[in-house]
XYZ file of C-alpha atoms in Angstrom:
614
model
C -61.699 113.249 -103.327
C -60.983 114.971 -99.755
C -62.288 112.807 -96.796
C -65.481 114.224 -95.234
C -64.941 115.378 -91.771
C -66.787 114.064 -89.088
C -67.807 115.949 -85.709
C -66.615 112.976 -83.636
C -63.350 112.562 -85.272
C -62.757 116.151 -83.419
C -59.916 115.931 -80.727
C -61.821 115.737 -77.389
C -64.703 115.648 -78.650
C -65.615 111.944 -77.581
C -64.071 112.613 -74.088
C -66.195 116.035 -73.866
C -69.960 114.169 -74.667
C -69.218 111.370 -72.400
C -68.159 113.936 -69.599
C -71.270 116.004 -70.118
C -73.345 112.379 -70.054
C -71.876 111.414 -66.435
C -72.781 115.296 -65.094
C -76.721 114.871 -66.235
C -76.666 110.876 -64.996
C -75.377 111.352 -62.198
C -77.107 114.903 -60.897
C -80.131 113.516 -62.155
C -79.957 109.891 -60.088
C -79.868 111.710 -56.869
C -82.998 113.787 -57.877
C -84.924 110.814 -58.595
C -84.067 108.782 -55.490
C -85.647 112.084 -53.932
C -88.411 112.666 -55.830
C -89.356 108.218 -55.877
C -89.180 108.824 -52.156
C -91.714 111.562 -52.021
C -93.896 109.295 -54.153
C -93.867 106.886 -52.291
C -94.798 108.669 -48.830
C -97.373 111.561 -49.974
C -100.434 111.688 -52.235
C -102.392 114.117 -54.104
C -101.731 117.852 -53.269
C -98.881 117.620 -50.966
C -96.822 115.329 -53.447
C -97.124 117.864 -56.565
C -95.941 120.582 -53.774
C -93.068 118.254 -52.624
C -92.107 117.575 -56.481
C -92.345 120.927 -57.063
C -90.503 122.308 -54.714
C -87.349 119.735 -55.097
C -87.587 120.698 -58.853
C -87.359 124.248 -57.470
C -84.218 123.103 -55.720
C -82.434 122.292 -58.393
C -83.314 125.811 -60.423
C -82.476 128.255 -57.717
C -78.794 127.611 -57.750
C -79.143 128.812 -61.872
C -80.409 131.648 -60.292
C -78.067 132.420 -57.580
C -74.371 132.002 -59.175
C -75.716 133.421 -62.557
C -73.378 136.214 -62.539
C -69.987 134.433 -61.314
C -70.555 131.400 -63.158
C -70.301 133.339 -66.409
C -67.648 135.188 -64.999
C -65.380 132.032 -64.331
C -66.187 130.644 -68.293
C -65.191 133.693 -69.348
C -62.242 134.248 -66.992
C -60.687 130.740 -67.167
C -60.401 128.234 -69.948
C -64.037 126.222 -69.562
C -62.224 122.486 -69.787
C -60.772 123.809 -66.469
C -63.859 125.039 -64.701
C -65.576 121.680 -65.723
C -62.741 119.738 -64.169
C -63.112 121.517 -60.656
C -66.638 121.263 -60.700
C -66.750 117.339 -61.330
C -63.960 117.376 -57.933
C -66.597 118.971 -56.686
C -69.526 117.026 -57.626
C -67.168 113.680 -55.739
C -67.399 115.668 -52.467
C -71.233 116.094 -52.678
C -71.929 112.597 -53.896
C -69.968 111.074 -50.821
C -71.820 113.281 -48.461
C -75.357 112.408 -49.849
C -74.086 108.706 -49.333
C -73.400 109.117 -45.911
C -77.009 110.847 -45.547
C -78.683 108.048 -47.265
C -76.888 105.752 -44.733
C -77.874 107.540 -41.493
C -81.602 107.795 -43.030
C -81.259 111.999 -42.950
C -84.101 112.843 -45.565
C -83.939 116.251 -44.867
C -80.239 116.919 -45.250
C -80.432 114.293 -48.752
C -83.445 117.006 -49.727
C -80.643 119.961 -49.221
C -78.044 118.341 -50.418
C -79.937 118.373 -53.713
C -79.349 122.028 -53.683
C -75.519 122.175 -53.198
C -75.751 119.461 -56.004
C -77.249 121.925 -58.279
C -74.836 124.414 -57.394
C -71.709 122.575 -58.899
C -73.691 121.943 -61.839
C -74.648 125.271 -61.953
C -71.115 126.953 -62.311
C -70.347 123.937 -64.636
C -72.901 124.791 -66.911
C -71.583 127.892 -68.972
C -68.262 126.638 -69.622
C -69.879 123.234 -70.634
C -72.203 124.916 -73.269
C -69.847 127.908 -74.026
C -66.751 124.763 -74.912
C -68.961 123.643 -77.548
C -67.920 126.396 -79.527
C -64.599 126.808 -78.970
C -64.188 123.195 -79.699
C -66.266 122.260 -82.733
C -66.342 125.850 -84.426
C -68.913 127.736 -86.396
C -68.714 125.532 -89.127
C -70.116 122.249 -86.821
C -72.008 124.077 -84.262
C -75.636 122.906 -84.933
C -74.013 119.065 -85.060
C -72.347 120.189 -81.602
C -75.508 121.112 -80.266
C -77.514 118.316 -81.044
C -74.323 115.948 -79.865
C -74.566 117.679 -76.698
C -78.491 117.634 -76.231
C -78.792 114.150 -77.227
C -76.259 113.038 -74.736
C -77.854 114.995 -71.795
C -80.724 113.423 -72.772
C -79.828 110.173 -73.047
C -78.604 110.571 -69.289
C -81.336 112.175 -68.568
C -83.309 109.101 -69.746
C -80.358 106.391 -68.324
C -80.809 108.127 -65.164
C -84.356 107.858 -64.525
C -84.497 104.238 -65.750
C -81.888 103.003 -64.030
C -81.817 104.719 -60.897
C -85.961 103.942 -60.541
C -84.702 100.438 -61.351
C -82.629 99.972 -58.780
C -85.022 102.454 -55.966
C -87.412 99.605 -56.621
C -84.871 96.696 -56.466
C -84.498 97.843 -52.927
C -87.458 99.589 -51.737
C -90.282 97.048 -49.579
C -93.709 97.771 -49.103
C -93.248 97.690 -45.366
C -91.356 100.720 -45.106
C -93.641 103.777 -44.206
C -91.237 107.175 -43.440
C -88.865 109.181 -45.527
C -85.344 107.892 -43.101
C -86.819 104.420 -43.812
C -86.389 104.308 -47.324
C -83.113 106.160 -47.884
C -81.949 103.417 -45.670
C -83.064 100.891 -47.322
C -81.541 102.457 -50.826
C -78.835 103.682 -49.389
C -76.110 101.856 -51.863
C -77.242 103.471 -54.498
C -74.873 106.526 -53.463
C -72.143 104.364 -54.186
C -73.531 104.587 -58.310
C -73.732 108.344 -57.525
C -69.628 108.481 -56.241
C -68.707 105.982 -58.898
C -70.501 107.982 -61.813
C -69.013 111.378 -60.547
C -65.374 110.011 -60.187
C -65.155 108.612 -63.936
C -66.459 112.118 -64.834
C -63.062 113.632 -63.414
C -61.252 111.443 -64.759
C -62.348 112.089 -68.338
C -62.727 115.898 -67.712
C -58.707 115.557 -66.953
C -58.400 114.664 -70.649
C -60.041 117.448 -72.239
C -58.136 120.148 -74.247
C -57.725 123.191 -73.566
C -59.733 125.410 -75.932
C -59.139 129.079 -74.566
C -57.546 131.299 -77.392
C -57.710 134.602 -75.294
C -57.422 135.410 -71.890
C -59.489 137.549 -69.808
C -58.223 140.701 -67.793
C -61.732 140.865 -65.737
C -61.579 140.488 -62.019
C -64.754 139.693 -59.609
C -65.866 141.767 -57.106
C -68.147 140.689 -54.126
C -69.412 144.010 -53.274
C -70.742 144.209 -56.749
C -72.389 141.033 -57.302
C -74.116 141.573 -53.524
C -75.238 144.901 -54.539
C -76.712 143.312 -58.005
C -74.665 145.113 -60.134
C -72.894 142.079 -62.469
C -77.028 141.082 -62.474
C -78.095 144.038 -64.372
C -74.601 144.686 -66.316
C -74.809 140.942 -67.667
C -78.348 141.318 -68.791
C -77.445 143.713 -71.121
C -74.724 141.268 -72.393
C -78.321 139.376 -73.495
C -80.923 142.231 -74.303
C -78.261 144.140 -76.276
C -79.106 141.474 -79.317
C -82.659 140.782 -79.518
C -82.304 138.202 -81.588
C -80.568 136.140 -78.507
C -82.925 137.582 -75.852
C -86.114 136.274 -77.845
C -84.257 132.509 -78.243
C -83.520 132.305 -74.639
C -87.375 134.161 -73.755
C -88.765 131.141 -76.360
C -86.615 128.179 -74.320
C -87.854 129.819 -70.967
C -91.135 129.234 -72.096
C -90.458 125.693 -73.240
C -88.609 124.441 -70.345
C -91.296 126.369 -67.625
C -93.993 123.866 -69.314
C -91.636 121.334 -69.300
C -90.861 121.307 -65.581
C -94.662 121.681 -64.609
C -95.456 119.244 -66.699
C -92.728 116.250 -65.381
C -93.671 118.137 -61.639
C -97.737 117.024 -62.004
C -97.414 113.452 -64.228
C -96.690 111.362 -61.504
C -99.713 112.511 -59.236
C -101.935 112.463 -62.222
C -100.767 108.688 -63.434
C -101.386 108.280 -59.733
C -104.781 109.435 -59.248
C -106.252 109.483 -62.395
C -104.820 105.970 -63.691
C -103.963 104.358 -60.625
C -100.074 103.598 -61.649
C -98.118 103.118 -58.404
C -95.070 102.259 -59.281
C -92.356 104.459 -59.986
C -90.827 102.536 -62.786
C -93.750 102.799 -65.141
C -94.104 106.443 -63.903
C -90.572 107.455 -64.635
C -90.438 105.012 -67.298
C -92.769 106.907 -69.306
C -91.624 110.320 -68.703
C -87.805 109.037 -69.654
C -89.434 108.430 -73.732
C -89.418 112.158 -73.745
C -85.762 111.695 -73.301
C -85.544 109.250 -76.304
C -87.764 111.769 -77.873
C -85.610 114.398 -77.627
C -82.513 112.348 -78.719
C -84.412 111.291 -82.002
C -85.546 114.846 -81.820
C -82.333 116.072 -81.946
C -80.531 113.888 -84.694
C -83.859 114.811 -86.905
C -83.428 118.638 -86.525
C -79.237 118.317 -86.952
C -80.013 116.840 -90.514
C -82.530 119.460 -91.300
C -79.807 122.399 -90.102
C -77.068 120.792 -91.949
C -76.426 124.103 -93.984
C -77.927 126.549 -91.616
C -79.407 126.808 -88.138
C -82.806 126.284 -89.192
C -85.212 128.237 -87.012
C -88.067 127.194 -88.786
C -88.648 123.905 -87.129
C -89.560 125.706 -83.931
C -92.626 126.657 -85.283
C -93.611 123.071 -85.661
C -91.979 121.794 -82.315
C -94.127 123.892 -80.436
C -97.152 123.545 -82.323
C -97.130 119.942 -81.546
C -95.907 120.176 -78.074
C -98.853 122.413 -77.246
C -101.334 119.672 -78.868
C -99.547 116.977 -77.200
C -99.909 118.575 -73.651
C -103.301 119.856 -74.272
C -104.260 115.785 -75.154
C -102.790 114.172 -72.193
C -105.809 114.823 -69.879
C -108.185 113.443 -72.082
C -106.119 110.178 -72.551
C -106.524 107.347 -69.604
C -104.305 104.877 -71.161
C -100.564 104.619 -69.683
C -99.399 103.073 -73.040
C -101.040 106.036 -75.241
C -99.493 108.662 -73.148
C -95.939 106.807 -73.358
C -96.255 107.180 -77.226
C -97.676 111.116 -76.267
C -94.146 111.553 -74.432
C -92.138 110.344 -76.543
C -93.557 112.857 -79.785
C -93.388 115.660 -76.776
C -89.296 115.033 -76.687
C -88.986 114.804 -80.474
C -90.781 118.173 -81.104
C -89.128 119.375 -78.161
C -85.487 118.953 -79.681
C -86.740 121.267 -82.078
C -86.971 124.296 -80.472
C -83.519 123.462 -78.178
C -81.111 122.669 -81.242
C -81.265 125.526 -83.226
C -82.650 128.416 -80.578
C -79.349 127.038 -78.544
C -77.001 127.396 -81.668
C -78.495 130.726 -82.463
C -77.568 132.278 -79.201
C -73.826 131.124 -79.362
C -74.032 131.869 -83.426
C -74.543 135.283 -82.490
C -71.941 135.784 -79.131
C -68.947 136.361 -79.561
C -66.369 134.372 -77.760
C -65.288 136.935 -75.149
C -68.819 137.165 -74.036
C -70.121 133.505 -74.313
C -69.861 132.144 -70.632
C -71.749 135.594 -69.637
C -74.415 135.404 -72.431
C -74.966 131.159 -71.854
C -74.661 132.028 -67.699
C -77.734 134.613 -68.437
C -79.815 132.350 -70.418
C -79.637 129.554 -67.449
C -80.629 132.301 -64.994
C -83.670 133.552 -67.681
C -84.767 130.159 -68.334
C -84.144 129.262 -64.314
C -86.058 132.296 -63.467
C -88.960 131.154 -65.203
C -89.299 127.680 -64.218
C -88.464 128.448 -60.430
C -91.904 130.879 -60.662
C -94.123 128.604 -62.886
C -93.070 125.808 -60.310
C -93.917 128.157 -57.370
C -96.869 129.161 -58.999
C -98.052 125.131 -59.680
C -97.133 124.440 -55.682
C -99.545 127.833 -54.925
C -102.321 125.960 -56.823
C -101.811 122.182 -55.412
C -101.724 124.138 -51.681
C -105.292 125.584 -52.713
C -106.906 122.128 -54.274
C -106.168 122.169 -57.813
C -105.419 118.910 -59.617
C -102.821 117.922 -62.446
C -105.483 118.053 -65.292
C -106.400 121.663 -64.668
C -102.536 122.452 -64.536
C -102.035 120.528 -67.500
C -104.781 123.039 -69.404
C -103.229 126.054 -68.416
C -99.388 124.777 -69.364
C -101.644 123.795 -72.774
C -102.500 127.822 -72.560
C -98.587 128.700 -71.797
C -97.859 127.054 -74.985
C -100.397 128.724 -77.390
C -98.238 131.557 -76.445
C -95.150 130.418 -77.132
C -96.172 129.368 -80.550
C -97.379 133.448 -80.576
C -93.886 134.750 -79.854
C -92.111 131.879 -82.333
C -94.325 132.967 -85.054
C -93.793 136.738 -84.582
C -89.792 136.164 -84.514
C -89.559 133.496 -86.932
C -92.286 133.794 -89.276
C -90.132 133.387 -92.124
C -88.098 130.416 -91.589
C -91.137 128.931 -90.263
C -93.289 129.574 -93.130
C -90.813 128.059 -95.501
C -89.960 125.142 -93.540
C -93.897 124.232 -93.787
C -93.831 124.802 -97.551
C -91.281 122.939 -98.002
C -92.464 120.219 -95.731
C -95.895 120.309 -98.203
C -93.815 120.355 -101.633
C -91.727 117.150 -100.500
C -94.735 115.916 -99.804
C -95.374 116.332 -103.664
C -92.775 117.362 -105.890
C -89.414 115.920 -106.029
C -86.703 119.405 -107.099
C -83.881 118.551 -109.181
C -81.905 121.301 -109.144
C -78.738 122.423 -111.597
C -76.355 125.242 -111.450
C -76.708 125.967 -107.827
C -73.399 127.100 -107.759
C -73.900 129.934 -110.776
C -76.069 131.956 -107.620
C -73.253 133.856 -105.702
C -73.482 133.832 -101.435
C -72.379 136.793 -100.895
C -72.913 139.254 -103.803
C -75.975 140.665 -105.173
C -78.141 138.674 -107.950
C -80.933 139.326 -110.414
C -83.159 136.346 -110.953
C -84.893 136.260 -113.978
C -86.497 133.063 -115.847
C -89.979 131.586 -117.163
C -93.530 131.451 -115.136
C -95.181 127.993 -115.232
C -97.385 128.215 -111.934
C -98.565 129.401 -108.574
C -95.928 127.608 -107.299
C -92.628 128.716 -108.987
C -91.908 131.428 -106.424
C -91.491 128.710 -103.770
C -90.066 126.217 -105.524
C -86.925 129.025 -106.085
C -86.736 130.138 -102.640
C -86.741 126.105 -101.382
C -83.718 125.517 -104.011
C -81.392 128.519 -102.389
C -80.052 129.237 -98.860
C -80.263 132.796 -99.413
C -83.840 134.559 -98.783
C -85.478 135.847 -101.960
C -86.623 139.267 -102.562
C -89.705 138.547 -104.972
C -91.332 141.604 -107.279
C -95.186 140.711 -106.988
C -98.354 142.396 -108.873
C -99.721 144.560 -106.094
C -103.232 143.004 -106.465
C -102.202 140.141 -104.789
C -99.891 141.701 -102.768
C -102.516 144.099 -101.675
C -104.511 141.266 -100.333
C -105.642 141.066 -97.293
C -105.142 137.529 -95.776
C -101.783 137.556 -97.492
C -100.345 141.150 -96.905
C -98.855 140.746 -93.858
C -97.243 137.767 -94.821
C -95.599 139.107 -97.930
C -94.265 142.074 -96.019
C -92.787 139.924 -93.652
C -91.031 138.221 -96.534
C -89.818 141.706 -98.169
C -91.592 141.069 -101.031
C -91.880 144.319 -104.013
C -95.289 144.987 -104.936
C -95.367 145.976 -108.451
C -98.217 148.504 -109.889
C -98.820 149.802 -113.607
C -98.850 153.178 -112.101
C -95.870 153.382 -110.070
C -93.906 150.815 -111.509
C -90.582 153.033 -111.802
C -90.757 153.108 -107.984
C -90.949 149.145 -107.772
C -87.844 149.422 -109.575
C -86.745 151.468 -107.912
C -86.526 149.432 -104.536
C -85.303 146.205 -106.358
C -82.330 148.322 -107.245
C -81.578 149.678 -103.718
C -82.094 145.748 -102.774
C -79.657 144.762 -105.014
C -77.124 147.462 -103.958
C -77.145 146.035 -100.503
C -76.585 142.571 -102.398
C -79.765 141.011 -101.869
C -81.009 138.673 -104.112
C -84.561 139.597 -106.276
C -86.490 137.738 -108.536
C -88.986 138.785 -111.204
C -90.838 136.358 -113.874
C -90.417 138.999 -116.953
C -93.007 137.356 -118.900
C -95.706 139.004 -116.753
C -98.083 136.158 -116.211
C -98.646 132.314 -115.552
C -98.110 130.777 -119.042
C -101.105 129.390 -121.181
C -99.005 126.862 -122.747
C -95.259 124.921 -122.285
C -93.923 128.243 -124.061
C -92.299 130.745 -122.950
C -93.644 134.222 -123.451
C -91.516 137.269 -124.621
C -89.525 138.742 -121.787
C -91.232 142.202 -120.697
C -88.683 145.331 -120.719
C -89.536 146.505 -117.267
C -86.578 145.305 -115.326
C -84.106 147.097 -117.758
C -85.034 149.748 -115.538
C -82.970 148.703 -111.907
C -79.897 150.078 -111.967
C -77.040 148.130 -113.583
C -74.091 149.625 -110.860
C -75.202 147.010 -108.474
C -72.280 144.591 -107.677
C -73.828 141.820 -108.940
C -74.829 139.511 -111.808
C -77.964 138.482 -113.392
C -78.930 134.659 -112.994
C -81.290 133.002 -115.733
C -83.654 130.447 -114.379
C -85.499 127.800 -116.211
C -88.768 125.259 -114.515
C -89.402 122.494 -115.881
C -92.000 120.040 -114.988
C -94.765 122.289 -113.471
C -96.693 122.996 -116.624
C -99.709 120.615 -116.025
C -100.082 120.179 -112.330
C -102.547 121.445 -110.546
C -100.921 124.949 -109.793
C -100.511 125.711 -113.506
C -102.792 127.911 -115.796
C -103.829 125.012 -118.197
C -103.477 121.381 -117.734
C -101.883 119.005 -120.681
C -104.512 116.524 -121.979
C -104.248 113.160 -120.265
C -101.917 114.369 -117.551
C -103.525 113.629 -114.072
C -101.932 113.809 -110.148
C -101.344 110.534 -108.797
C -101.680 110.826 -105.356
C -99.386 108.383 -104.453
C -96.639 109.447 -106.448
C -94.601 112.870 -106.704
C -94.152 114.843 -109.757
C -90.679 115.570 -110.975
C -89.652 119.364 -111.182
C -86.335 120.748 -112.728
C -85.194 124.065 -111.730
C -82.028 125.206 -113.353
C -79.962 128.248 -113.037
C -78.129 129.213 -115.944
C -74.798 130.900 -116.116
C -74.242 134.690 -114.762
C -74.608 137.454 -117.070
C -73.736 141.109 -116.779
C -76.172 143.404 -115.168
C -76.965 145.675 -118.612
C -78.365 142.832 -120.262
C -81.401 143.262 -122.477
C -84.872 141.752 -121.969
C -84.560 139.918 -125.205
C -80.757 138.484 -124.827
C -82.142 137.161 -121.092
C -85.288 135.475 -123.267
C -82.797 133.676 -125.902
C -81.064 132.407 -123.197
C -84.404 130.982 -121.133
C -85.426 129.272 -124.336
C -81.914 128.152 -125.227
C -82.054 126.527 -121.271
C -85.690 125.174 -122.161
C -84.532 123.005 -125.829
C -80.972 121.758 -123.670
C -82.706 120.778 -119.936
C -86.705 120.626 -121.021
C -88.825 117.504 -121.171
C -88.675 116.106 -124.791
């Protein structure tokens, strides 16, 4: 048997997660040495504007090198670009050192800026090498490798680096120059962290497989024109300009959110120390990394977009909940569900947008989704210091980011409603049922396919579409497709309504369907069953047209007949609701096209004496 390969076991793949760790720990410990000073100096309105402004800081850079930084991860080969920029990221480091020594809070505040920058132009080639270096075939694993390893830096960062701020800082020290004084050594973690980062970026491969001819003008990007030319790179696919609109929207509540905790825990629950403060929001960083390993096993075969649905669902109840909750070790356990549903919306709306770019155009399509996403968290956290300046406190703001994400749930539901609605059904039937399924390999990927087999329950459409990767093209009775709580649903999901009267036309569609090798599915005995039998097969579908290229696939269900979504119930057969019931769904061997109603019933039954219940 061949050896399953592993992600890690990937040349420079190790060397690549532990490079893009030491970028997030170390950008991030300088932030928080900022942001623990302005904590410790202001209160109320002014610290929320402070916060938000050095949050700001650190997005504006996104904003301003947009354009060249996806021109460089284009132009050269991204391991490259991410060596320069941790050479870079030495230089800066030693200078905010030397600040921190001379007690110069205001040039530590700008250096956090400059800071930013290298990360910045690092950031497209660091996203756009995932790629290049794990392929197509690993890129949701790649994704979540990647997120959970910002994360957990993200989360190392804030511990230790509060840690340590605290180790050093005294009660008796009152001004901004005072404290980076006293902390001062801490820069020393910040060169230390940056150098090893070098180092290891030395090591990684070089992944480029096609050179780019494109030079950079100055005049242009001055003028805005690379601004508006690489947009298009992004709105010409809507599919990628509605992930990146969905993650702007997730990380603007994000940002306001981290920007208002600590004056809230302050004010409203009288924490004053930065470690529990920081402490609590790092869980959404172990969140996230659970998060993230959770929605890499559920996109194992696909980039499944249904889970952001859920993630943002629960994200929006989670923020909505916080004001009401006074208790520090509550709210810990409120971040930390925050970062798990959070890693499901990054992990697969980030591998959809490099799914659908082509290499040539990655470093400009990942450059434009920082400067979208940057773009809207440097205006929600303008807009948050606008309201601190005029009075208003965290738990208003949180209420109104609670607002921001009853939209975003809006705008996943409207792009996603499929994958989302199956991802909760199938969540519900695990729940429930446990599918054994057989023959999964008799329905073809790629070509078109004819599902015919027995109707048991309510249920039997869903439990087919759970079994296959490939969406399902149902033929309904137009009564209940006609309904109206369920019509727009059904439409969504391409489903045929079928009608006495204009049947010939339902047929009609199935076999244009299957001539652009979709799959369809009709239960030819016409109705839920009465008993364990199965009915006579209807004629109807002998009318699609049989010059499809394609096959049909005979199904049988087993197990079904008696639960609480079938017609009749078997004597003494009850739900346990402790316990789930145990469905069969098999798919029987391909059979031509022309084949008659009654051939395709022989062959249900046969499937029902070899694979039924005895």
């Amino acid at each position: 048997m061949a050896k399953k390969e592993k992600i890690f076991a990937i040349a420079g793949m190790i060397n690549y997660v532990a490079v893009v760790f030491l970028n997030a720990f170390t950008d991030l410990g300088h932030k928080i040495i900022i942001q623990n000073t302005v904590f410790k100096v202001y209160d109320g309105s002014t610290q929320i504007m402070l916060t938000a402004i050095v949050n700001a800081l650190v997005l504006f850079p996104f904003i301003l090198v947009f354009s060249p930084a996806g021109f460089l991860a284009d132009k050269f080969a991204k391991s490259y670009i991410m060596r320069y920029a941790a050479f870079a990221a030495i230089i800066l480091t030693m200078l905010i050192t030397f600040a921190y020594y001379q007690g110069w809070f205001l040039v530590a505040f700008s250096l956090t800026f400059l800071l930013a920058l290298q990360s910045a132009v690092y950031s497209p080639a660091k996203y756009g090498y995932i790629k290049e270096l794990v392929g197509e075939k690993f890129i949701s694993s790649g994704n979540a490798a990647v997120q959970a390893a910002t994360t957990v830096a993200i989360l190392g960062g804030i511990i230790t680096y509060t840690i340590l701020f605290e180790s050093y800082y005294q009660d008796n020290l009152k001004t901004q120059g005072e404290i980076l004084q006293a902390i001062a050594p801490l820069g020393w973690f910040l060169i230390l962290g940056s150098t090893i980062q070098f180092l290891l970026a030395l090591k990684l491969p070089n992944t480029q497989v096609q050179v780019s001819e494109r030079s950079f003008v100055f005049r242009r990007y001055i003028k805005g024109a690379y601004l508006f030319k690489n947009l298009k790179a992004v709105t010409r696919k809507k599919e990628i300009l509605d992930a990146i609109l969905a993650l702007s929207f997730f990380w603007s509540i994000s940002q306001v959110v981290l920007a208002i905790f600590g004056e809230y825990a302050k004010s409203e629950i009288g924490i004053t120390n930065t470690i529990v403060i920081q402490g609590v929001m790092a869980l959404a960083g172990i969140g996230i990394v659970l998060g993230s390993i959770i929605a890499s096993k559920l996109s194992k075969e696909h980039i499944n977009l249904g889970i952001t649905g859920i993630g943002a669902i629960f994200l929006t109840l989670i923020v909505f909940t916080v004001p009401f909750v006074k208790s520090i070790g509550l709210i810990a356990v409120m971040f930390t569900a925050f970062g798990v549903f959070a890693a499901f919306l990054l992990v697969p709306l980030n591998a959809q947008i490099q799914h659908l770019t082509s290499n040539v155009h990655l470093g400009v399509v990942l450059a434009a989704n920082n400067f979208v996403q940057n773009i809207f968290m440097f205006v929600f956290l303008i807009i948050t210091t606008i309201f601190a300046y005029f009075g208003m406190n965290a738990e208003v703001l949180f209420y109104c980011m609670g607002f921001v994400g009853v939209y975003l749930i809006y705008i996943l539901f409207k792009q996603y409603f499929v994958p989302i609605f199956w991802t909760i059904i199938s969540g519900l039937f695990l729940l429930r049922y446990k599918i054994k399924v057989q023959g999964l390999e008799n329905v073809s990927n790629e070509q078109a396919v004819l599902l015919l087999g027995n109707h048991v329950s309510w249920l039997d459409w869903a439990l087919l579409q759970l079994s296959l990767k490939r969406h399902i093209n149902f033929i309904m009775d137009k009564d209940i497709y006609s309904n109206r709580f369920l019509k727009a649903g059904l439409k969504r999901g391409k489903v045929i309504p079928l009608s006495p009267k204009a049947f010939k036309d339902t047929f009609k569609e199935a076999s244009k369907r299957l001539k652009e090798g979709r799959i369809v599915a009709l239960f030819p005995e016409g109705s839920i069953t009465n008993n364990s039998e199965i009915a006579s097969f209807q004629k109807g579908f002998e009318l699609i047209d049989t010059d499809y290229n394609g096959v049909i696939v005979p199904f049988f269900i087993d197990g079904m007949f008696g639960s609480v979504f079938a017609r009749n119930k078997e004597p003494n057969q009850h739900e346990n609701l402790f316990s789930r019931r145990q469905i069969t769904l098999v798919f029987g061997n391909p059979i031509e096209p022309n084949t008659e109603a009654n051939k395709v019933e022989t062959i249900v039954k046969n499937m029902k004496e070899k694979y039924g219940a005895k």
